[in-house]
């Protein structure tokens, strides 16, 4: 049971990593006019990625200002997620595996 919880946490962290990276890439592609945000598919994908990523990025944006017009909040979120993954594996995993088996 403990390994299943660790797997679930790892999968959630991976999913959020993928969404944040995809959102950043799509925002760059839109900013450089590579893709058209008026395209229905691009619009729907962008809305989904923004709906998932924006609530996680807003608190970081309140603390960290734009640096030269560049939003570094996705990088900070990705670093925080990597840190969370390390903490889960090094501290929480042994406790859960020994307690729940």
PDB file of C-alpha atoms in Angstrom, residues 26 37 39-50:
ATOM      1  CA  UNK A  26       2.603  26.583 -26.169  1.00  0.00           C
ATOM      2  CA  UNK A  37      -4.426  30.773 -30.968  1.00  0.00           C
ATOM      3  CA  UNK A  39      -7.388  27.672 -34.177  1.00  0.00           C
ATOM      4  CA  UNK A  40     -10.031  25.695 -32.273  1.00  0.00           C
ATOM      5  CA  UNK A  41      -7.679  22.864 -31.282  1.00  0.00           C
ATOM      6  CA  UNK A  42      -4.888  25.180 -30.156  1.00  0.00           C
ATOM      7  CA  UNK A  43      -7.415  27.248 -28.224  1.00  0.00           C
ATOM      8  CA  UNK A  44      -8.827  24.197 -26.397  1.00  0.00           C
ATOM      9  CA  UNK A  45      -5.394  22.807 -25.569  1.00  0.00           C
ATOM     10  CA  UNK A  46      -4.274  26.227 -24.350  1.00  0.00           C
ATOM     11  CA  UNK A  47      -7.358  26.621 -22.173  1.00  0.00           C
ATOM     12  CA  UNK A  48      -6.811  23.183 -20.600  1.00  0.00           C
ATOM     13  CA  UNK A  49      -3.118  23.785 -19.936  1.00  0.00           C
ATOM     14  CA  UNK A  50      -3.808  27.229 -18.506  1.00  0.00           C
TER      15      UNK A  50
END
